[in-house]
């Protein structure tokens, strides 16, 4: 167990705050006691010393870096004092935004100033004054910039409803950020906005995070911000927000451990609706995408189904790799009479199947409390909990919009083959308890 010296400044016997021993006079070998892992994982409130005057302060409201040391007179710099020096305590920023290495660098700079008899607090004020623009430009707030951005991109929205949702989400759930200067929005502030709805309204929270990220990205492009985006999810907020103990969903879903049994029962049923439902499950597609599927969208040779942008919710073309069983379903339906414009899963009389037709299959199987769309959640739960596929691959398989530039590059690269492997594994999982009948 570490001694108190590792967590807080030492006090002299009978000590009071003004008798604090200075951190900067500690020997060099007593420094660098913290690790990145501990900085991220330590939960207990208190002061945790790294040495050399640098401390990690953990409070219920968050964690931050502080420097504690002593200013002694040197040269022409004089102060009135009654003890060996004047205590200095300075904040060095949030531990969520300032990594350990950067905090150590800032602490080293402060120690240098103290050795020269310079008050670092005075220097900080001077720097802020010098950094102020010559003219009195109004401060741009997050809310004002977000609305300005929204006005400039609103022509790209699918519908007026989507535009309204953008505004409503920010005004309702990001209200604490609206009056914050766009240049000063921090990770801690974003976490405080997302955390209350992260588990209870996961879809809304996820959209909100993406919208905040987009606003801050645009602000950086316009020169209103510097540094990394504090709203980025991967490798950042995903490590800080609570893990969901259960998937929050609007569409009741079958637990993935029951999907193989369901598929076994489904394959005992004949009819176009049963095959369409099975195909929908195997491809993790939306019901409407399957029901509106035409033979022109299918490339049997490349084992690929390409859904045009006009039929996709996100308005972007979506490629679906086809597993052996998905291919078997298509090969059974293919014949010399079909034309490219024909539906792959036609209704009995004419046109495409209705959504109620697929739902009726589930009801006839005596399955209550689940929906066709819910099988997408079943797939996501399975992929997230039972496989090691990257989150980007899973989200792309579900045709979800991928926001970051890194993920968009991933989409253009090797993601298709990764998704093919993912859908193959999903098909194997769905048929792990199947009988010996061949597709």
Short mmCIF file of C-alpha atoms in Angstrom, two decimals:
data_model
loop_
_atom_site.label_atom_id
_atom_site.label_comp_id
_atom_site.label_asym_id
_atom_site.label_seq_id
_atom_site.Cartn_x
_atom_site.Cartn_y
_atom_site.Cartn_z
CA UNK A 1 0.00 0.00 0.00
CA UNK A 2 1.35 3.40 -0.90
CA UNK A 3 2.08 5.88 1.85
CA UNK A 4 0.23 9.15 2.28
CA UNK A 5 3.18 10.88 0.65
CA UNK A 6 2.15 9.35 -2.65
CA UNK A 7 -1.30 10.89 -2.47
CA UNK A 8 -0.95 14.35 -0.94
CA UNK A 9 1.60 16.97 0.09
CA UNK A 10 3.37 16.21 3.37
CA UNK A 11 2.56 18.32 6.41
CA UNK A 12 5.00 19.08 9.19
CA UNK A 13 4.21 17.90 12.70
CA UNK A 14 1.26 19.84 14.04
CA UNK A 15 1.05 21.10 10.49
CA UNK A 16 -1.20 23.75 9.10
CA UNK A 17 -1.70 24.57 5.46
CA UNK A 18 0.81 27.46 5.58
CA UNK A 19 3.50 25.04 6.78
CA UNK A 20 3.21 22.86 3.70
CA UNK A 21 6.51 21.39 2.60
CA UNK A 22 7.28 22.43 -0.97
CA UNK A 23 6.89 19.83 -3.66
CA UNK A 24 9.51 21.27 -5.96
CA UNK A 25 12.33 20.53 -3.54
CA UNK A 26 11.63 16.78 -3.64
CA UNK A 27 14.58 14.80 -5.06
CA UNK A 28 14.24 13.86 -8.72
CA UNK A 29 14.01 10.15 -7.99
CA UNK A 30 10.71 10.79 -6.20
CA UNK A 31 9.00 11.93 -9.39
CA UNK A 32 6.92 10.12 -12.02
CA UNK A 33 5.06 7.96 -9.52
CA UNK A 34 1.77 7.93 -11.37
CA UNK A 35 0.94 5.93 -14.50
CA UNK A 36 -1.50 6.63 -17.33
CA UNK A 37 -3.50 3.61 -16.26
CA UNK A 38 -3.84 4.79 -12.69
CA UNK A 39 -4.78 8.30 -13.77
CA UNK A 40 -7.68 6.83 -15.75
CA UNK A 41 -8.78 4.12 -13.31
CA UNK A 42 -8.39 5.64 -9.82
CA UNK A 43 -11.83 6.35 -8.36
CA UNK A 44 -11.30 7.37 -4.72
CA UNK A 45 -11.47 11.15 -4.14
CA UNK A 46 -8.24 12.73 -2.94
CA UNK A 47 -4.84 14.06 -3.99
CA UNK A 48 -2.44 11.67 -5.73
CA UNK A 49 1.16 12.83 -6.01
CA UNK A 50 3.31 12.27 -9.07
CA UNK A 51 6.27 14.09 -7.53
CA UNK A 52 7.86 17.42 -8.30
CA UNK A 53 4.78 19.32 -7.18
CA UNK A 54 2.35 17.64 -9.60
CA UNK A 55 -0.86 16.17 -8.18
CA UNK A 56 -3.92 14.47 -9.57
CA UNK A 57 -6.98 15.76 -7.73
CA UNK A 58 -10.06 13.51 -7.82
CA UNK A 59 -13.41 14.91 -6.78
CA UNK A 60 -16.97 13.66 -7.36
CA UNK A 61 -17.26 16.34 -10.06
CA UNK A 62 -14.21 15.11 -11.96
CA UNK A 63 -10.43 14.81 -11.97
CA UNK A 64 -7.88 17.51 -12.66
CA UNK A 65 -4.19 18.33 -12.41
CA UNK A 66 -2.81 20.82 -9.87
CA UNK A 67 0.65 22.04 -9.01
CA UNK A 68 1.58 22.84 -5.41
CA UNK A 69 4.89 24.47 -4.56
CA UNK A 70 6.59 27.43 -2.92
CA UNK A 71 7.69 30.75 -4.40
CA UNK A 72 10.93 32.11 -2.94
CA UNK A 73 12.36 35.60 -3.58
CA UNK A 74 15.16 35.94 -6.10
CA UNK A 75 16.78 38.85 -7.86
CA UNK A 76 14.49 41.86 -8.09
CA UNK A 77 11.35 39.86 -7.39
CA UNK A 78 10.25 40.44 -3.80
CA UNK A 79 7.25 39.43 -1.79
CA UNK A 80 6.27 39.93 1.80
CA UNK A 81 6.52 36.67 3.66
CA UNK A 82 6.45 35.34 7.17
CA UNK A 83 7.72 31.84 6.41
CA UNK A 84 10.25 30.17 4.13
CA UNK A 85 8.26 31.07 1.03
CA UNK A 86 4.86 31.72 -0.48
CA UNK A 87 2.65 28.74 -1.26
CA UNK A 88 1.62 28.43 -4.89
CA UNK A 89 -1.30 26.29 -6.04
CA UNK A 90 -2.24 26.23 -9.72
CA UNK A 91 -4.69 24.25 -11.80
CA UNK A 92 -3.19 22.59 -14.87
CA UNK A 93 -6.38 21.44 -16.57
CA UNK A 94 -8.73 18.49 -16.63
CA UNK A 95 -7.09 15.07 -16.52
CA UNK A 96 -9.50 14.05 -19.28
CA UNK A 97 -8.07 16.65 -21.65
CA UNK A 98 -4.48 16.89 -20.42
CA UNK A 99 -2.53 13.59 -20.55
CA UNK A 100 -0.01 12.71 -17.84
CA UNK A 101 3.00 13.52 -20.03
CA UNK A 102 1.64 17.00 -20.80
CA UNK A 103 0.87 17.63 -17.12
CA UNK A 104 4.46 16.71 -16.22
CA UNK A 105 5.73 19.10 -18.88
CA UNK A 106 3.62 21.94 -17.47
CA UNK A 107 4.79 21.14 -13.93
CA UNK A 108 8.43 21.25 -15.09
CA UNK A 109 7.86 24.69 -16.65
CA UNK A 110 6.37 25.96 -13.38
CA UNK A 111 9.32 24.60 -11.37
CA UNK A 112 11.70 26.50 -13.65
CA UNK A 113 9.80 29.73 -13.03
CA UNK A 114 9.80 29.16 -9.27
CA UNK A 115 13.55 28.63 -9.25
CA UNK A 116 13.88 32.00 -11.00
CA UNK A 117 11.63 33.64 -8.41
CA UNK A 118 8.87 34.16 -10.98
CA UNK A 119 5.25 33.80 -9.94
CA UNK A 120 3.73 31.47 -12.58
CA UNK A 121 0.25 32.78 -11.84
CA UNK A 122 1.29 36.27 -12.87
CA UNK A 123 2.87 34.89 -16.04
CA UNK A 124 -0.34 33.04 -16.86
CA UNK A 125 -2.36 36.26 -16.55
CA UNK A 126 0.13 38.07 -18.78
CA UNK A 127 -0.13 35.34 -21.41
CA UNK A 128 -3.92 35.53 -21.38
CA UNK A 129 -3.83 39.29 -21.78
CA UNK A 130 -1.37 39.03 -24.67
CA UNK A 131 -3.49 36.37 -26.33
CA UNK A 132 -6.57 38.58 -26.37
CA UNK A 133 -7.41 39.91 -29.85
CA UNK A 134 -6.82 43.57 -30.49
CA UNK A 135 -10.45 44.16 -31.31
CA UNK A 136 -13.34 43.26 -29.05
CA UNK A 137 -14.79 40.42 -31.07
CA UNK A 138 -17.79 38.76 -29.41
CA UNK A 139 -17.17 35.32 -27.98
CA UNK A 140 -18.63 32.58 -30.18
CA UNK A 141 -20.63 30.15 -28.05
CA UNK A 142 -21.24 26.50 -28.79
CA UNK A 143 -24.98 27.11 -29.21
CA UNK A 144 -24.59 30.03 -31.60
CA UNK A 145 -22.05 28.20 -33.74
CA UNK A 146 -24.16 25.02 -33.78
CA UNK A 147 -27.20 26.90 -35.07
CA UNK A 148 -25.07 28.71 -37.65
CA UNK A 149 -23.66 25.39 -38.83
CA UNK A 150 -27.12 23.87 -38.96
CA UNK A 151 -28.37 26.70 -41.16
CA UNK A 152 -25.49 26.15 -43.57
CA UNK A 153 -25.98 22.38 -43.93
CA UNK A 154 -29.75 22.08 -43.68
CA UNK A 155 -30.17 21.53 -47.42
CA UNK A 156 -28.37 18.23 -46.96
CA UNK A 157 -30.95 16.81 -44.56
CA UNK A 158 -33.37 14.18 -45.77
CA UNK A 159 -36.44 15.99 -44.47
CA UNK A 160 -37.62 18.97 -42.39
CA UNK A 161 -38.27 16.46 -39.61
CA UNK A 162 -34.59 15.50 -39.55
CA UNK A 163 -33.55 19.15 -39.37
CA UNK A 164 -35.94 19.71 -36.47
CA UNK A 165 -34.56 16.67 -34.66
CA UNK A 166 -31.04 18.08 -34.91
CA UNK A 167 -32.08 21.36 -33.30
CA UNK A 168 -34.28 19.69 -30.70
CA UNK A 169 -31.60 17.23 -29.60
CA UNK A 170 -29.04 19.97 -28.99
CA UNK A 171 -31.44 22.37 -27.28
CA UNK A 172 -32.97 19.68 -25.07
CA UNK A 173 -30.02 17.53 -24.06
CA UNK A 174 -26.98 19.78 -24.66
CA UNK A 175 -28.42 22.86 -22.97
CA UNK A 176 -25.48 23.22 -20.50
CA UNK A 177 -23.12 23.58 -23.49
CA UNK A 178 -25.07 26.22 -25.39
CA UNK A 179 -23.57 29.26 -23.62
CA UNK A 180 -20.05 27.83 -23.32
CA UNK A 181 -17.49 29.48 -25.63
CA UNK A 182 -16.89 27.06 -28.50
CA UNK A 183 -13.13 27.18 -27.86
CA UNK A 184 -13.57 26.10 -24.24
CA UNK A 185 -15.85 23.05 -24.51
CA UNK A 186 -14.16 20.21 -22.60
CA UNK A 187 -14.47 16.46 -22.27
CA UNK A 188 -15.84 16.79 -18.74
CA UNK A 189 -18.65 19.07 -19.93
CA UNK A 190 -19.59 16.66 -22.71
CA UNK A 191 -19.58 13.68 -20.35
CA UNK A 192 -21.83 15.64 -17.97
CA UNK A 193 -24.31 16.16 -20.82
CA UNK A 194 -24.27 12.57 -22.10
CA UNK A 195 -24.09 10.60 -18.86
CA UNK A 196 -27.68 11.22 -17.66
CA UNK A 197 -29.14 9.69 -20.85
CA UNK A 198 -26.35 7.30 -21.85
CA UNK A 199 -28.05 4.19 -20.44
CA UNK A 200 -31.70 5.20 -20.53
CA UNK A 201 -31.83 6.83 -23.99
CA UNK A 202 -28.84 5.24 -25.68
CA UNK A 203 -29.87 5.94 -29.27
CA UNK A 204 -30.56 9.61 -28.49
CA UNK A 205 -27.30 9.90 -26.55
CA UNK A 206 -25.35 8.34 -29.40
CA UNK A 207 -26.86 10.77 -31.91
CA UNK A 208 -26.19 13.69 -29.57
CA UNK A 209 -22.54 12.72 -29.19
CA UNK A 210 -22.15 12.55 -32.96
CA UNK A 211 -23.78 15.95 -33.44
CA UNK A 212 -21.59 17.59 -30.81
CA UNK A 213 -18.55 16.03 -32.48
CA UNK A 214 -19.60 17.41 -35.85
CA UNK A 215 -20.11 20.92 -34.45
CA UNK A 216 -16.68 20.91 -32.78
CA UNK A 217 -15.02 19.51 -35.92
CA UNK A 218 -16.48 22.37 -37.94
CA UNK A 219 -15.34 24.88 -35.32
CA UNK A 220 -11.79 23.59 -35.60
CA UNK A 221 -11.86 23.89 -39.39
CA UNK A 222 -12.93 27.52 -39.02
CA UNK A 223 -10.09 28.21 -36.59
CA UNK A 224 -12.30 28.58 -33.52
CA UNK A 225 -10.81 25.57 -31.70
CA UNK A 226 -7.49 23.76 -31.38
CA UNK A 227 -6.50 20.24 -30.40
CA UNK A 228 -8.38 16.97 -30.57
CA UNK A 229 -12.16 16.79 -30.54
CA UNK A 230 -13.34 16.07 -26.96
CA UNK A 231 -16.57 14.55 -28.31
CA UNK A 232 -14.81 11.78 -30.22
CA UNK A 233 -16.15 8.39 -29.24
CA UNK A 234 -13.63 5.74 -30.14
CA UNK A 235 -10.73 5.55 -27.70
CA UNK A 236 -12.06 8.51 -25.71
CA UNK A 237 -15.66 8.93 -24.56
CA UNK A 238 -16.28 5.19 -24.89
CA UNK A 239 -13.75 4.74 -22.07
CA UNK A 240 -15.39 7.35 -19.84
CA UNK A 241 -19.12 6.70 -20.20
CA UNK A 242 -20.80 3.82 -18.33
CA UNK A 243 -21.06 0.45 -20.00
CA UNK A 244 -24.60 -0.63 -20.78
CA UNK A 245 -25.75 -3.66 -18.81
CA UNK A 246 -28.48 -4.24 -21.35
CA UNK A 247 -29.18 -2.90 -24.79
CA UNK A 248 -31.74 -0.09 -24.77
CA UNK A 249 -33.94 -0.59 -27.82
CA UNK A 250 -37.25 0.54 -29.24
CA UNK A 251 -37.85 -2.76 -31.06
CA UNK A 252 -38.24 -5.84 -28.84
CA UNK A 253 -35.56 -8.36 -29.79
CA UNK A 254 -34.91 -12.05 -29.39
CA UNK A 255 -31.90 -12.81 -27.13
CA UNK A 256 -29.11 -13.96 -29.43
CA UNK A 257 -28.70 -17.23 -27.55
CA UNK A 258 -32.19 -18.20 -28.75
CA UNK A 259 -31.71 -17.29 -32.40
CA UNK A 260 -30.51 -20.75 -33.55
CA UNK A 261 -33.61 -22.40 -32.10
CA UNK A 262 -35.80 -19.77 -33.78
CA UNK A 263 -34.09 -20.33 -37.15
CA UNK A 264 -34.57 -24.09 -36.84
CA UNK A 265 -38.31 -23.54 -36.38
CA UNK A 266 -38.43 -20.96 -39.16
CA UNK A 267 -36.88 -23.36 -41.69
CA UNK A 268 -39.68 -25.83 -41.07
CA UNK A 269 -42.06 -23.28 -42.58
CA UNK A 270 -42.60 -22.93 -46.31
CA UNK A 271 -43.70 -19.82 -48.13
CA UNK A 272 -42.12 -16.65 -49.43
CA UNK A 273 -42.59 -14.70 -46.19
CA UNK A 274 -40.69 -17.30 -44.16
CA UNK A 275 -37.76 -17.22 -46.59
CA UNK A 276 -37.78 -13.40 -46.65
CA UNK A 277 -37.68 -13.32 -42.85
CA UNK A 278 -34.82 -15.84 -42.75
CA UNK A 279 -32.88 -13.83 -45.35
CA UNK A 280 -33.51 -10.62 -43.38
CA UNK A 281 -32.10 -12.20 -40.22
CA UNK A 282 -29.04 -13.62 -42.01
CA UNK A 283 -28.17 -10.27 -43.60
CA UNK A 284 -29.08 -8.09 -40.57
CA UNK A 285 -31.11 -6.01 -43.02
CA UNK A 286 -34.13 -3.86 -42.41
CA UNK A 287 -37.44 -5.42 -43.39
CA UNK A 288 -38.09 -2.85 -46.12
CA UNK A 289 -34.69 -3.45 -47.69
CA UNK A 290 -35.44 -7.16 -48.08
CA UNK A 291 -39.04 -6.73 -49.21
CA UNK A 292 -38.06 -4.17 -51.87
CA UNK A 293 -35.07 -6.18 -53.11
CA UNK A 294 -34.94 -6.82 -56.87
CA UNK A 295 -32.78 -9.22 -58.84
CA UNK A 296 -30.96 -6.26 -60.38
CA UNK A 297 -29.42 -5.63 -56.95
CA UNK A 298 -27.99 -9.16 -56.66
CA UNK A 299 -24.63 -10.32 -57.97
CA UNK A 300 -24.63 -14.09 -57.45
CA UNK A 301 -21.13 -14.47 -58.84
CA UNK A 302 -19.63 -12.00 -56.37
CA UNK A 303 -22.03 -13.11 -53.60
CA UNK A 304 -23.04 -9.50 -53.06
CA UNK A 305 -26.31 -7.64 -52.61
CA UNK A 306 -26.08 -3.90 -53.38
CA UNK A 307 -28.95 -1.82 -52.02
CA UNK A 308 -29.22 1.51 -53.88
CA UNK A 309 -29.06 4.76 -51.94
CA UNK A 310 -32.68 5.54 -52.81
CA UNK A 311 -33.85 2.60 -50.70
CA UNK A 312 -31.54 3.14 -47.73
CA UNK A 313 -32.47 5.01 -44.56
CA UNK A 314 -29.13 6.83 -44.48
CA UNK A 315 -29.35 7.71 -48.18
CA UNK A 316 -26.12 5.90 -49.10
CA UNK A 317 -25.55 2.76 -51.18
CA UNK A 318 -25.11 -0.31 -48.98
CA UNK A 319 -23.28 -3.50 -49.93
CA UNK A 320 -24.23 -6.74 -48.16
CA UNK A 321 -21.89 -9.77 -48.37
CA UNK A 322 -23.91 -12.99 -48.67
CA UNK A 323 -23.22 -16.10 -46.59
CA UNK A 324 -23.66 -19.65 -47.90
CA UNK A 325 -27.18 -19.95 -46.50
CA UNK A 326 -28.22 -16.53 -47.85
CA UNK A 327 -26.91 -17.61 -51.26
CA UNK A 328 -28.82 -20.90 -51.00
CA UNK A 329 -32.08 -19.02 -50.44
CA UNK A 330 -31.47 -16.88 -53.53
CA UNK A 331 -30.45 -19.84 -55.69
CA UNK A 332 -33.65 -21.66 -54.73
CA UNK A 333 -35.71 -18.65 -55.84
CA UNK A 334 -33.80 -17.92 -59.03
CA UNK A 335 -35.22 -19.32 -62.27
CA UNK A 336 -35.20 -18.59 -65.99
CA UNK A 337 -38.36 -16.49 -65.80
CA UNK A 338 -37.15 -13.82 -63.37
CA UNK A 339 -36.27 -10.40 -64.75
CA UNK A 340 -33.91 -7.82 -63.19
CA UNK A 341 -36.83 -5.63 -62.13
CA UNK A 342 -38.69 -8.50 -60.44
CA UNK A 343 -38.85 -8.65 -56.67
CA UNK A 344 -36.70 -11.39 -55.14
CA UNK A 345 -39.43 -12.02 -52.55
CA UNK A 346 -42.67 -11.24 -54.42
CA UNK A 347 -46.11 -11.25 -52.86
CA UNK A 348 -48.46 -14.09 -53.82
CA UNK A 349 -50.56 -11.94 -56.13
CA UNK A 350 -48.31 -9.08 -57.23
CA UNK A 351 -45.89 -6.51 -55.91
CA UNK A 352 -43.74 -6.86 -52.82
CA UNK A 353 -44.48 -8.43 -49.46
CA UNK A 354 -45.89 -6.20 -46.74
CA UNK A 355 -44.19 -5.66 -43.40
CA UNK A 356 -47.18 -7.27 -41.68
CA UNK A 357 -46.58 -10.45 -43.69
CA UNK A 358 -43.18 -10.98 -42.07
CA UNK A 359 -44.54 -10.08 -38.63
CA UNK A 360 -47.32 -12.63 -39.13
CA UNK A 361 -44.72 -15.40 -39.55
CA UNK A 362 -43.32 -14.58 -36.11
CA UNK A 363 -46.80 -14.64 -34.58
CA UNK A 364 -47.62 -18.00 -36.17
CA UNK A 365 -44.48 -19.40 -34.55
CA UNK A 366 -45.99 -18.48 -31.18
CA UNK A 367 -43.27 -15.90 -30.60
CA UNK A 368 -44.51 -12.86 -28.70
CA UNK A 369 -42.68 -9.73 -27.65
CA UNK A 370 -40.26 -9.62 -30.61
CA UNK A 371 -40.31 -7.77 -33.92
CA UNK A 372 -38.70 -8.20 -37.33
CA UNK A 373 -36.58 -5.09 -36.81
CA UNK A 374 -35.53 -6.41 -33.41
CA UNK A 375 -33.37 -9.05 -35.09
CA UNK A 376 -30.93 -6.25 -35.99
CA UNK A 377 -30.48 -5.67 -32.27
CA UNK A 378 -30.07 -9.42 -31.82
CA UNK A 379 -27.27 -9.35 -34.40
CA UNK A 380 -25.61 -6.34 -32.79
CA UNK A 381 -25.73 -7.91 -29.32
CA UNK A 382 -24.20 -11.13 -30.64
CA UNK A 383 -21.47 -9.34 -32.61
CA UNK A 384 -20.57 -7.08 -29.69
CA UNK A 385 -20.52 -9.77 -27.02
CA UNK A 386 -19.47 -12.94 -28.82
CA UNK A 387 -16.99 -11.77 -31.47
CA UNK A 388 -13.84 -9.66 -31.71
CA UNK A 389 -14.89 -7.73 -34.82
CA UNK A 390 -14.26 -3.98 -34.64
CA UNK A 391 -17.17 -1.71 -33.82
CA UNK A 392 -16.84 0.00 -37.22
CA UNK A 393 -17.34 -3.32 -39.02
CA UNK A 394 -20.45 -4.11 -36.97
CA UNK A 395 -21.95 -0.65 -37.53
CA UNK A 396 -21.29 -0.84 -41.26
CA UNK A 397 -22.95 -4.25 -41.42
CA UNK A 398 -26.04 -2.57 -39.98
CA UNK A 399 -25.74 0.29 -42.52
CA UNK A 400 -25.45 2.82 -39.74
CA UNK A 401 -24.00 6.21 -40.60
CA UNK A 402 -20.29 6.32 -39.78
CA UNK A 403 -19.36 9.81 -38.66
CA UNK A 404 -15.60 10.13 -38.21
CA UNK A 405 -13.07 10.52 -41.01
CA UNK A 406 -11.18 7.47 -39.73
CA UNK A 407 -14.28 5.31 -39.96
CA UNK A 408 -15.17 6.66 -43.41
CA UNK A 409 -11.69 5.71 -44.59
CA UNK A 410 -12.24 2.29 -43.09
CA UNK A 411 -15.44 2.03 -45.13
CA UNK A 412 -13.49 2.72 -48.33
CA UNK A 413 -10.76 0.22 -47.43
CA UNK A 414 -10.83 -3.39 -46.34
CA UNK A 415 -14.13 -3.31 -44.47
CA UNK A 416 -16.10 -5.32 -47.05
CA UNK A 417 -14.01 -8.46 -46.56
CA UNK A 418 -14.16 -8.01 -42.81
CA UNK A 419 -17.94 -7.76 -43.06
CA UNK A 420 -18.03 -10.87 -45.24
CA UNK A 421 -16.24 -12.75 -42.45
CA UNK A 422 -18.66 -11.27 -39.91
CA UNK A 423 -21.76 -12.37 -41.85
CA UNK A 424 -20.29 -15.85 -42.35
CA UNK A 425 -19.77 -16.18 -38.60
CA UNK A 426 -23.31 -14.92 -37.98
CA UNK A 427 -24.78 -17.53 -40.32
CA UNK A 428 -22.79 -20.26 -38.58
CA UNK A 429 -24.08 -19.07 -35.23
CA UNK A 430 -27.67 -19.00 -36.49
CA UNK A 431 -27.37 -22.61 -37.65
CA UNK A 432 -25.34 -24.06 -34.80
CA UNK A 433 -28.32 -26.17 -33.71
CA UNK A 434 -29.76 -26.86 -37.15
CA UNK A 435 -30.62 -30.29 -38.46
CA UNK A 436 -28.71 -32.03 -41.23
CA UNK A 437 -30.94 -30.68 -44.01
CA UNK A 438 -28.99 -28.85 -46.67
CA UNK A 439 -30.07 -25.35 -47.74
#
